[in-house]
Short mmCIF file of C-alpha atoms in Angstrom, two decimals:
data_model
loop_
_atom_site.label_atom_id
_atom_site.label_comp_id
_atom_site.label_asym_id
_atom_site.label_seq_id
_atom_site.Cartn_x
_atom_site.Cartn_y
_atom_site.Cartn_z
CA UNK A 1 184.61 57.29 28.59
CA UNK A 2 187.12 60.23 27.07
CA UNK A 3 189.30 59.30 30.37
CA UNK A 4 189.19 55.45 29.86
CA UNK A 5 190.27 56.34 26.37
CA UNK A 6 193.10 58.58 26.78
CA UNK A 7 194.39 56.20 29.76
CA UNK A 8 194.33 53.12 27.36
CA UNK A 9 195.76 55.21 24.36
CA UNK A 10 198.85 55.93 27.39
CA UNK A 11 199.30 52.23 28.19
CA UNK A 12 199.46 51.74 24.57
CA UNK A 13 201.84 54.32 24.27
CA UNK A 14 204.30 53.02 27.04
CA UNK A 15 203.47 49.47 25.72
CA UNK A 16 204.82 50.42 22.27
CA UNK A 17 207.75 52.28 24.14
CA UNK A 18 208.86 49.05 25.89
CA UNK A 19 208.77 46.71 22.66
CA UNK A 20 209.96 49.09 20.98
CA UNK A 21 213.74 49.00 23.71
CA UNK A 22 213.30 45.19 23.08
CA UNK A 23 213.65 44.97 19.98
CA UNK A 24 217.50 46.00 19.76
CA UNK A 25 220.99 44.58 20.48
CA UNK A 26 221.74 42.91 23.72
CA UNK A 27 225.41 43.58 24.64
CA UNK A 28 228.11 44.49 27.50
CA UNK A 29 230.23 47.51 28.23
CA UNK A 30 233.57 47.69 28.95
CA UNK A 31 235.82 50.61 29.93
CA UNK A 32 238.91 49.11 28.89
CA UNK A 33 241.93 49.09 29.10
CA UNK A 34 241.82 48.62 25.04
CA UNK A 35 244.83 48.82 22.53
CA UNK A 36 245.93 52.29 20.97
CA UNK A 37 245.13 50.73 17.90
CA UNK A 38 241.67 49.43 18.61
CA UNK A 39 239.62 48.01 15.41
CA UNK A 40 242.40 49.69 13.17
CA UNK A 41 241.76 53.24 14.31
CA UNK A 42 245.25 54.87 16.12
CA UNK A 43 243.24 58.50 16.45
CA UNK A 44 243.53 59.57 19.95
CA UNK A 45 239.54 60.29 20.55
CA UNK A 46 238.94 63.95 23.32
CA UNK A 47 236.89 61.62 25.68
CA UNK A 48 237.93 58.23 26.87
CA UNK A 49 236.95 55.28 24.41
CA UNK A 50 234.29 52.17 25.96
CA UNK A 51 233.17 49.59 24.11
CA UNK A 52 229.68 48.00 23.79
CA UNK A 53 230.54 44.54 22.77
CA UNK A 54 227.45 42.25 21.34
CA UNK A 55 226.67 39.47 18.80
CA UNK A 56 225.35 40.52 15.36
CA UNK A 57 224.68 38.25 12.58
CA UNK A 58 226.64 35.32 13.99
CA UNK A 59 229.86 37.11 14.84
CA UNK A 60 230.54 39.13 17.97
CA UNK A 61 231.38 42.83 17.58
CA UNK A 62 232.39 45.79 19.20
CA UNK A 63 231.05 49.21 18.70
CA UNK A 64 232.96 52.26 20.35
CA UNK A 65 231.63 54.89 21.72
CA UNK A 66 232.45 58.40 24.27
CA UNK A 67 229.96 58.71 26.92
CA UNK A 68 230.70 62.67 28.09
CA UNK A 69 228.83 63.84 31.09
CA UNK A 70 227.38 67.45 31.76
CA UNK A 71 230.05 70.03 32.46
CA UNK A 72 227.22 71.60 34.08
CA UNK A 73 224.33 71.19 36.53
CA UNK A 74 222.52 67.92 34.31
CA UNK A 75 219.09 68.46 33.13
CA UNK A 76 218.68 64.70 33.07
CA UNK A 77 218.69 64.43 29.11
CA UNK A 78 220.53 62.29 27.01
CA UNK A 79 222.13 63.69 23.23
CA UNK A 80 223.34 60.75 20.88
CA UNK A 81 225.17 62.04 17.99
CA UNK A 82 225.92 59.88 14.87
CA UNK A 83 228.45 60.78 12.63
CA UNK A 84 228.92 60.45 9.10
CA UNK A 85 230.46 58.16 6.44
CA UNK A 86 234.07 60.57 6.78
CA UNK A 87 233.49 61.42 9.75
CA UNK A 88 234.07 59.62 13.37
CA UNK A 89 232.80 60.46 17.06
CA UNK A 90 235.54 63.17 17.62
CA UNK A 91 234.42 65.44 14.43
CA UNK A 92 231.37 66.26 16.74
CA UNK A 93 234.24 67.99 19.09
CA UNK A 94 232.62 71.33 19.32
CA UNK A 95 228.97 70.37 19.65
CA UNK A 96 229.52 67.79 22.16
CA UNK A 97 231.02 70.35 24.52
CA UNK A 98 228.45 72.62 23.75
CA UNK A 99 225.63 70.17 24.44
CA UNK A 100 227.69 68.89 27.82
CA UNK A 101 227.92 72.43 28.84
CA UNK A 102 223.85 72.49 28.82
CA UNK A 103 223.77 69.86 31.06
CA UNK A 104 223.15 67.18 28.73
CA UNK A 105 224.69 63.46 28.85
CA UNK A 106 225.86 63.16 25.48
CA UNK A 107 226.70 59.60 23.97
CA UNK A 108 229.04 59.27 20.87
CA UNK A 109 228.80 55.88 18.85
CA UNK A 110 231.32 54.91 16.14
CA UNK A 111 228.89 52.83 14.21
CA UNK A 112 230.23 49.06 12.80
CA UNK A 113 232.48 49.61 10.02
CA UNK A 114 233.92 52.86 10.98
CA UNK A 115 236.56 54.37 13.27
CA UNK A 116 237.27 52.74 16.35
CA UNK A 117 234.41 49.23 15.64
CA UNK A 118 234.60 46.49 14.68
CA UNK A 119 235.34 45.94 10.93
CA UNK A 120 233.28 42.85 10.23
CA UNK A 121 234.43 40.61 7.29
CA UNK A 122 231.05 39.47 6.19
CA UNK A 123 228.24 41.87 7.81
CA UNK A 124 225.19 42.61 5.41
CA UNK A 125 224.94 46.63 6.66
CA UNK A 126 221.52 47.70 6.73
CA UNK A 127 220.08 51.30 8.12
CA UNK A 128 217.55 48.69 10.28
CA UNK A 129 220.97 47.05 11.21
CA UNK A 130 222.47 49.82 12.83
CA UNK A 131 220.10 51.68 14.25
CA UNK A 132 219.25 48.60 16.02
CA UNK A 133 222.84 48.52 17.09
CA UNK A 134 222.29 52.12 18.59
CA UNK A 135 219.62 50.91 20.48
CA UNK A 136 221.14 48.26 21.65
CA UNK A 137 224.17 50.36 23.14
CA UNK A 138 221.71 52.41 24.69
CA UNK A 139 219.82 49.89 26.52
CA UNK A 140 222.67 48.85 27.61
CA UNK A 141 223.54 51.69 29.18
CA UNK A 142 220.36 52.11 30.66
CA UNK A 143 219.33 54.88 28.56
CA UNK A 144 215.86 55.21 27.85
CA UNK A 145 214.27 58.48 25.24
CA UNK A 146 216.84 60.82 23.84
CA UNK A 147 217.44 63.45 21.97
CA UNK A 148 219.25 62.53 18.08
CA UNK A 149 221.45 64.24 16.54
CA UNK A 150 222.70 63.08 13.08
CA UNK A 151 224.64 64.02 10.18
CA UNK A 152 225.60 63.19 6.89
CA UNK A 153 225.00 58.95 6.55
CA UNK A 154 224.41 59.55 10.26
CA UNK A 155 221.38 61.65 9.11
CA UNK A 156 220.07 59.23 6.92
CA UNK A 157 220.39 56.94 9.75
CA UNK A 158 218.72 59.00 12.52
CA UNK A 159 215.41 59.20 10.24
CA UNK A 160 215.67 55.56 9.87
CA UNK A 161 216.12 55.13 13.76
CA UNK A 162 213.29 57.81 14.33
CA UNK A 163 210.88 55.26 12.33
CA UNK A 164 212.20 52.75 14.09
CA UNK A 165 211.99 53.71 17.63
CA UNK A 166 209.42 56.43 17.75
CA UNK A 167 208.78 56.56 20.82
CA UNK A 168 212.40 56.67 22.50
CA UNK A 169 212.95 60.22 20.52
CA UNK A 170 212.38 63.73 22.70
CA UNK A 171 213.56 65.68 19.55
CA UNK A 172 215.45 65.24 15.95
CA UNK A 173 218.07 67.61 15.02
CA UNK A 174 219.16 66.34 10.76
CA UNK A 175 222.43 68.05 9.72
CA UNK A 176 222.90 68.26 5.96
CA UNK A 177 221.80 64.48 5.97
CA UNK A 178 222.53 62.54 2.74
CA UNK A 179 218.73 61.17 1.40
CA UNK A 180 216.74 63.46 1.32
CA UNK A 181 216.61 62.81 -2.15
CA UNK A 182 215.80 59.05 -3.77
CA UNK A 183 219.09 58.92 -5.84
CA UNK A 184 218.26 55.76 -7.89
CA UNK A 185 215.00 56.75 -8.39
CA UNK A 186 216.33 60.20 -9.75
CA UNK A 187 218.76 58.25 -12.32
CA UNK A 188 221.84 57.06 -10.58
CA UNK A 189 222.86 53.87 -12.11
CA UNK A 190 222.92 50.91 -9.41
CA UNK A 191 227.00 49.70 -9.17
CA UNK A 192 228.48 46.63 -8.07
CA UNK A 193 229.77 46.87 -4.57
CA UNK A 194 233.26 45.92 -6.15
CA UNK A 195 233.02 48.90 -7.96
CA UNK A 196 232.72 50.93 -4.51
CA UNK A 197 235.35 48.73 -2.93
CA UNK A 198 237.66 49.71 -5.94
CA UNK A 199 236.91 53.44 -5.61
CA UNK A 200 237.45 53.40 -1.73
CA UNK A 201 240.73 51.56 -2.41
CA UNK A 202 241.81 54.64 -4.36
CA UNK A 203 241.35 56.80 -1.45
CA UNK A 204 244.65 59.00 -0.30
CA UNK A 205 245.35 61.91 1.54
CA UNK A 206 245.52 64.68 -1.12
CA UNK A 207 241.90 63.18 -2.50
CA UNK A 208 240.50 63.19 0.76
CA UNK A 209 241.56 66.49 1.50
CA UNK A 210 240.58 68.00 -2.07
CA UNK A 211 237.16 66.26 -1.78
CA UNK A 212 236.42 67.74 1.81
CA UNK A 213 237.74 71.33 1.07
CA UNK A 214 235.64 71.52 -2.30
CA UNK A 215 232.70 70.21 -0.83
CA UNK A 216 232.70 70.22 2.83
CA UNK A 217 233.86 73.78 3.10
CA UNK A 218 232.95 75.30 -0.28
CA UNK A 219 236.35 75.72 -1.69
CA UNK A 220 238.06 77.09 1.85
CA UNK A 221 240.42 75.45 4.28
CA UNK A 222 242.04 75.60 7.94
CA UNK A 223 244.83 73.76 9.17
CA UNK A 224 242.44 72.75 11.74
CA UNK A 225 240.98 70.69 9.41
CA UNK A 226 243.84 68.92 8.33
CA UNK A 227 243.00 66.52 11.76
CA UNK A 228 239.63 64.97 10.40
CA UNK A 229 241.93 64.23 7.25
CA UNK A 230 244.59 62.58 9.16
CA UNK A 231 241.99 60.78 11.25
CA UNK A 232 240.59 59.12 7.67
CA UNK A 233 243.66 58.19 6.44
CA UNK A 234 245.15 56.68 9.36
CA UNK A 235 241.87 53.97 9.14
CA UNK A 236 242.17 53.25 5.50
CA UNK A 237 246.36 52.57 5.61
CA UNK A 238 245.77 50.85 8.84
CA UNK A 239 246.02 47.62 10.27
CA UNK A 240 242.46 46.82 9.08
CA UNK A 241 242.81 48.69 5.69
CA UNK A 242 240.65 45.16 3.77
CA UNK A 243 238.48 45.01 6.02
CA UNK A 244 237.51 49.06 5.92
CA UNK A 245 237.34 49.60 2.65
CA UNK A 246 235.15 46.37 2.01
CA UNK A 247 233.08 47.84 4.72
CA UNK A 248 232.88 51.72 3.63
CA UNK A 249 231.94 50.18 -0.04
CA UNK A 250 229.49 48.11 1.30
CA UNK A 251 227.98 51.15 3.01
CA UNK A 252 227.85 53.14 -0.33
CA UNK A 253 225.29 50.52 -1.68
CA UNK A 254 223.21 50.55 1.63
CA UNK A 255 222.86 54.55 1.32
CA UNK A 256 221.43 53.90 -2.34
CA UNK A 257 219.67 50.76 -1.94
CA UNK A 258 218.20 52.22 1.31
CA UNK A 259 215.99 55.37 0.59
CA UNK A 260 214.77 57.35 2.88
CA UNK A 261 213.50 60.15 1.03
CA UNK A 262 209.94 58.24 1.07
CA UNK A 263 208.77 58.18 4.06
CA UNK A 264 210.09 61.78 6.04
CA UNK A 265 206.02 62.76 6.13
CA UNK A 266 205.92 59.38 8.36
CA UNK A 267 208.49 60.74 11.36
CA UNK A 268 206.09 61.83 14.31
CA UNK A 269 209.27 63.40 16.22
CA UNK A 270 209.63 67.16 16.87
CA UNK A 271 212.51 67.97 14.15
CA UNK A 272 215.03 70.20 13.42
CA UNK A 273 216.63 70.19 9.82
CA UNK A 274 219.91 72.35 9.13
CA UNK A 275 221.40 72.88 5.75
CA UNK A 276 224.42 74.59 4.35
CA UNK A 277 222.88 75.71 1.08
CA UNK A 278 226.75 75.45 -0.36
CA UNK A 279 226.03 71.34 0.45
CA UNK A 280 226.10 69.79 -2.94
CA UNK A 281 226.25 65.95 -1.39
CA UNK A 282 225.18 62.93 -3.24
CA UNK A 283 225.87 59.95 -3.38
CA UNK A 284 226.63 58.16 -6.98
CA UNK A 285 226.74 61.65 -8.81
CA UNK A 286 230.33 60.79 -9.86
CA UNK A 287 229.38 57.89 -12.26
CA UNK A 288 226.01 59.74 -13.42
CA UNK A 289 225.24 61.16 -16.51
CA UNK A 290 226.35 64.59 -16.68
CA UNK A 291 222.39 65.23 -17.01
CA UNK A 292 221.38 63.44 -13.67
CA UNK A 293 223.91 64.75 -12.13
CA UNK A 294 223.13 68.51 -12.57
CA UNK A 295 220.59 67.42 -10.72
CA UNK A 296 221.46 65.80 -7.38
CA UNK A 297 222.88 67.37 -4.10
CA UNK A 298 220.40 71.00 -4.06
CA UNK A 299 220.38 71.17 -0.72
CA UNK A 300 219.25 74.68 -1.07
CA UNK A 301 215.93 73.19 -2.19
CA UNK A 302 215.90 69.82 -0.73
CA UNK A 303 216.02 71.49 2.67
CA UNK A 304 212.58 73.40 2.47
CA UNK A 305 211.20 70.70 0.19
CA UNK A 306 212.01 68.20 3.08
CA UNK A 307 211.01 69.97 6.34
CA UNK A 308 207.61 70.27 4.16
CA UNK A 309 207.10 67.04 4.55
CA UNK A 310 207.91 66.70 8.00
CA UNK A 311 204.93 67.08 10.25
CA UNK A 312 206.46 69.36 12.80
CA UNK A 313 210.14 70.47 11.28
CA UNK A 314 211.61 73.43 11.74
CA UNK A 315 214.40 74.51 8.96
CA UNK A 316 217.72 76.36 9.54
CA UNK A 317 219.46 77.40 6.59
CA UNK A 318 223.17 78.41 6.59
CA UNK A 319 223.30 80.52 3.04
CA UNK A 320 227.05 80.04 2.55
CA UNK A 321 228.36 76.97 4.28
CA UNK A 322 229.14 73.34 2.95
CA UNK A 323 228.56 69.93 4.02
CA UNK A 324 230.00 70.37 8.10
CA UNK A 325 228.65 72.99 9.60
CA UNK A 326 229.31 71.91 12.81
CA UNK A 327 233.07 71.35 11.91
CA UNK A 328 233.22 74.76 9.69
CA UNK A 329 231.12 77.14 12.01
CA UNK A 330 231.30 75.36 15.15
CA UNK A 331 229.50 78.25 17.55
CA UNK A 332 226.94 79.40 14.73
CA UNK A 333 226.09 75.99 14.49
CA UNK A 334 226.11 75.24 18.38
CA UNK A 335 223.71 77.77 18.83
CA UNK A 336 221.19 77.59 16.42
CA UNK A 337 220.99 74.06 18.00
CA UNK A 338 220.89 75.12 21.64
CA UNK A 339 218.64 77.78 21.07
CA UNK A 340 215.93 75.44 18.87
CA UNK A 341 216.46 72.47 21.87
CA UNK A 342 215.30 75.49 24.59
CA UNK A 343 212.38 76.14 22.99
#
């Protein structure tokens, strides 16, 4: 009886699995050639640039993405890493090498509305929307369980994917994601999505740069930073500049209309959450009261408060970094991953 339970509870488990690669994006992949310019991005990306081309919401799109293979003998594992909402598939430089050189596959999406995608006119973004996207890419490439890596909006994202797909997840690694707090629900005003088309309008190269070295990396700066800043720019004074900032604004409202915060006790995959208790992230703090503000963006207490509510989390806190670690202390941060993904 115990056996004819535990088999069925299997099947069920592999059924689920299977649905669960189903329900996701059905596409192609092509290798190119593609313009230097593609989707309005000119950044020359470390790996070379394919495209997963499908249909989504009545309009075909294109979603770019570096697929790096193992520098080393594989160990037949798969690392997806999804960036954030500054951030494209190159700013995981150092940790994709790292993870390649550990003999993992390691895929490298530019989600819709960023980078090197497509920058849809009318596209309702949704965390649903894109992690379904991500799926999608994957089945395409016949990829099956992974492990997922996200940070920032890419965070947020990956906990929304990991209750999506539950099954297709080996382990979770969150880097300084944004939601882990409810930021409405704390007292954020809602805004019109004009309003955050406006303020990404307004965006220029000395803003980006002050907002990154104040808050990214705590009031310090490299010139080897000066790269990610260039990258951004390039994308919002380039050939798609409309299009992008409609898009980034749009994502603004989807990171507050789309909490997360709720349901982290709900994710059944083995995680890993690292914080830079320097992070003081969050969204909608600019037009807060000077009261609600004070206090959003603790990551110094959201971290533990979080991985508490994560059945089987393990927390990593970096006591004097920002919002990147991966960016700011690329082999601290490489091996605290490494070393947790051993275990």
């Amino acid at each position: 009886m115990k056996f004819s339970t535990l088999a069925s509870g299997l099947v069920s488990a592999a059924s689920l699995a299977a649905a669960q690669l189903q329900l996701a994006a059905n596409g192609t992949i092509s290798k190119g050639p593609f313009p230097a310019d593609l989707n309005g991005s000119n950044f020359t990306y470390p790996w070379p640039v394919n495209v997963f081309s499908f249909q989504s919401q009545q309009q075909q799109l294109q979603m770019a993405f570096m697929d790096v293979k193992p520098t080393c003998a594989p160990n037949g594992q798969t690392a997806v890493v999804l960036h954030g909402k500054n951030f494209c598939g190159p700013t995981w430089n150092d940790t994709i090498v790292a993870l390649a050189g550990a003999g993992y596959r390691v895929i490298a999406p530019d989600q819709v509305g960023w980078c090197k995608s497509s920058k849809p006119d009318n596209y309702q973004f949704s965390l649903n929307q894109l992690a379904f996207n991500t799926r999608g890419l994957l089945n395409t490439l016949g990829i099956g369980n992974i492990t997922l890596i996200g940070h920032s909006v890419g965070g947020m994202l990956s906990t929304r994917f990991a209750l999506q797909y539950p099954q297709t997840i080996d382990r979770l690694v969150l880097v300084d994601p944004v939601g882990l707090e409810d930021y409405v629900e704390k007292g954020v005003p809602y805004v019109s999505i004009d309003y955050d088309i406006a303020a990404e309008a307004a965006q220029t190269f000395d803003a980006i740069k002050a907002y990154e070295q104040a808050i990214y990396y705590v009031g310090q700066w490299q010139d080897s930073y000066t790269v990610w800043v260039t990258m951004l720019t390039n994308i919002y004074y380039g050939s798609r500049r409309a299009q992008f900032i409609k898009n980034q604004g749009q994502i603004v409202d989807m990171v507050l209309t789309s909490p997360v915060a709720h349901y982290f006790g709900d994710i059944v995959s083995k995680t890993l959450l690292i914080v830079g208790d320097e992070d003081h992230v969050a969204i909608g703090s600019n037009w807060a009261s000077p009261e609600v503000a004070a206090t959003l963006g603790h990551f110094n207490v959201l971290g533990p408060q979080v991985c508490g509510e994560i059945p089987d989390c393990t927390l990593y806190q970096f006591p004097t970094l920002g919002h990147a670690p991966q960016i700011s202390a690329p082999s601290n941060f490489t091996k605290v991953v490494l070393d947790w993904l051993k275990e």
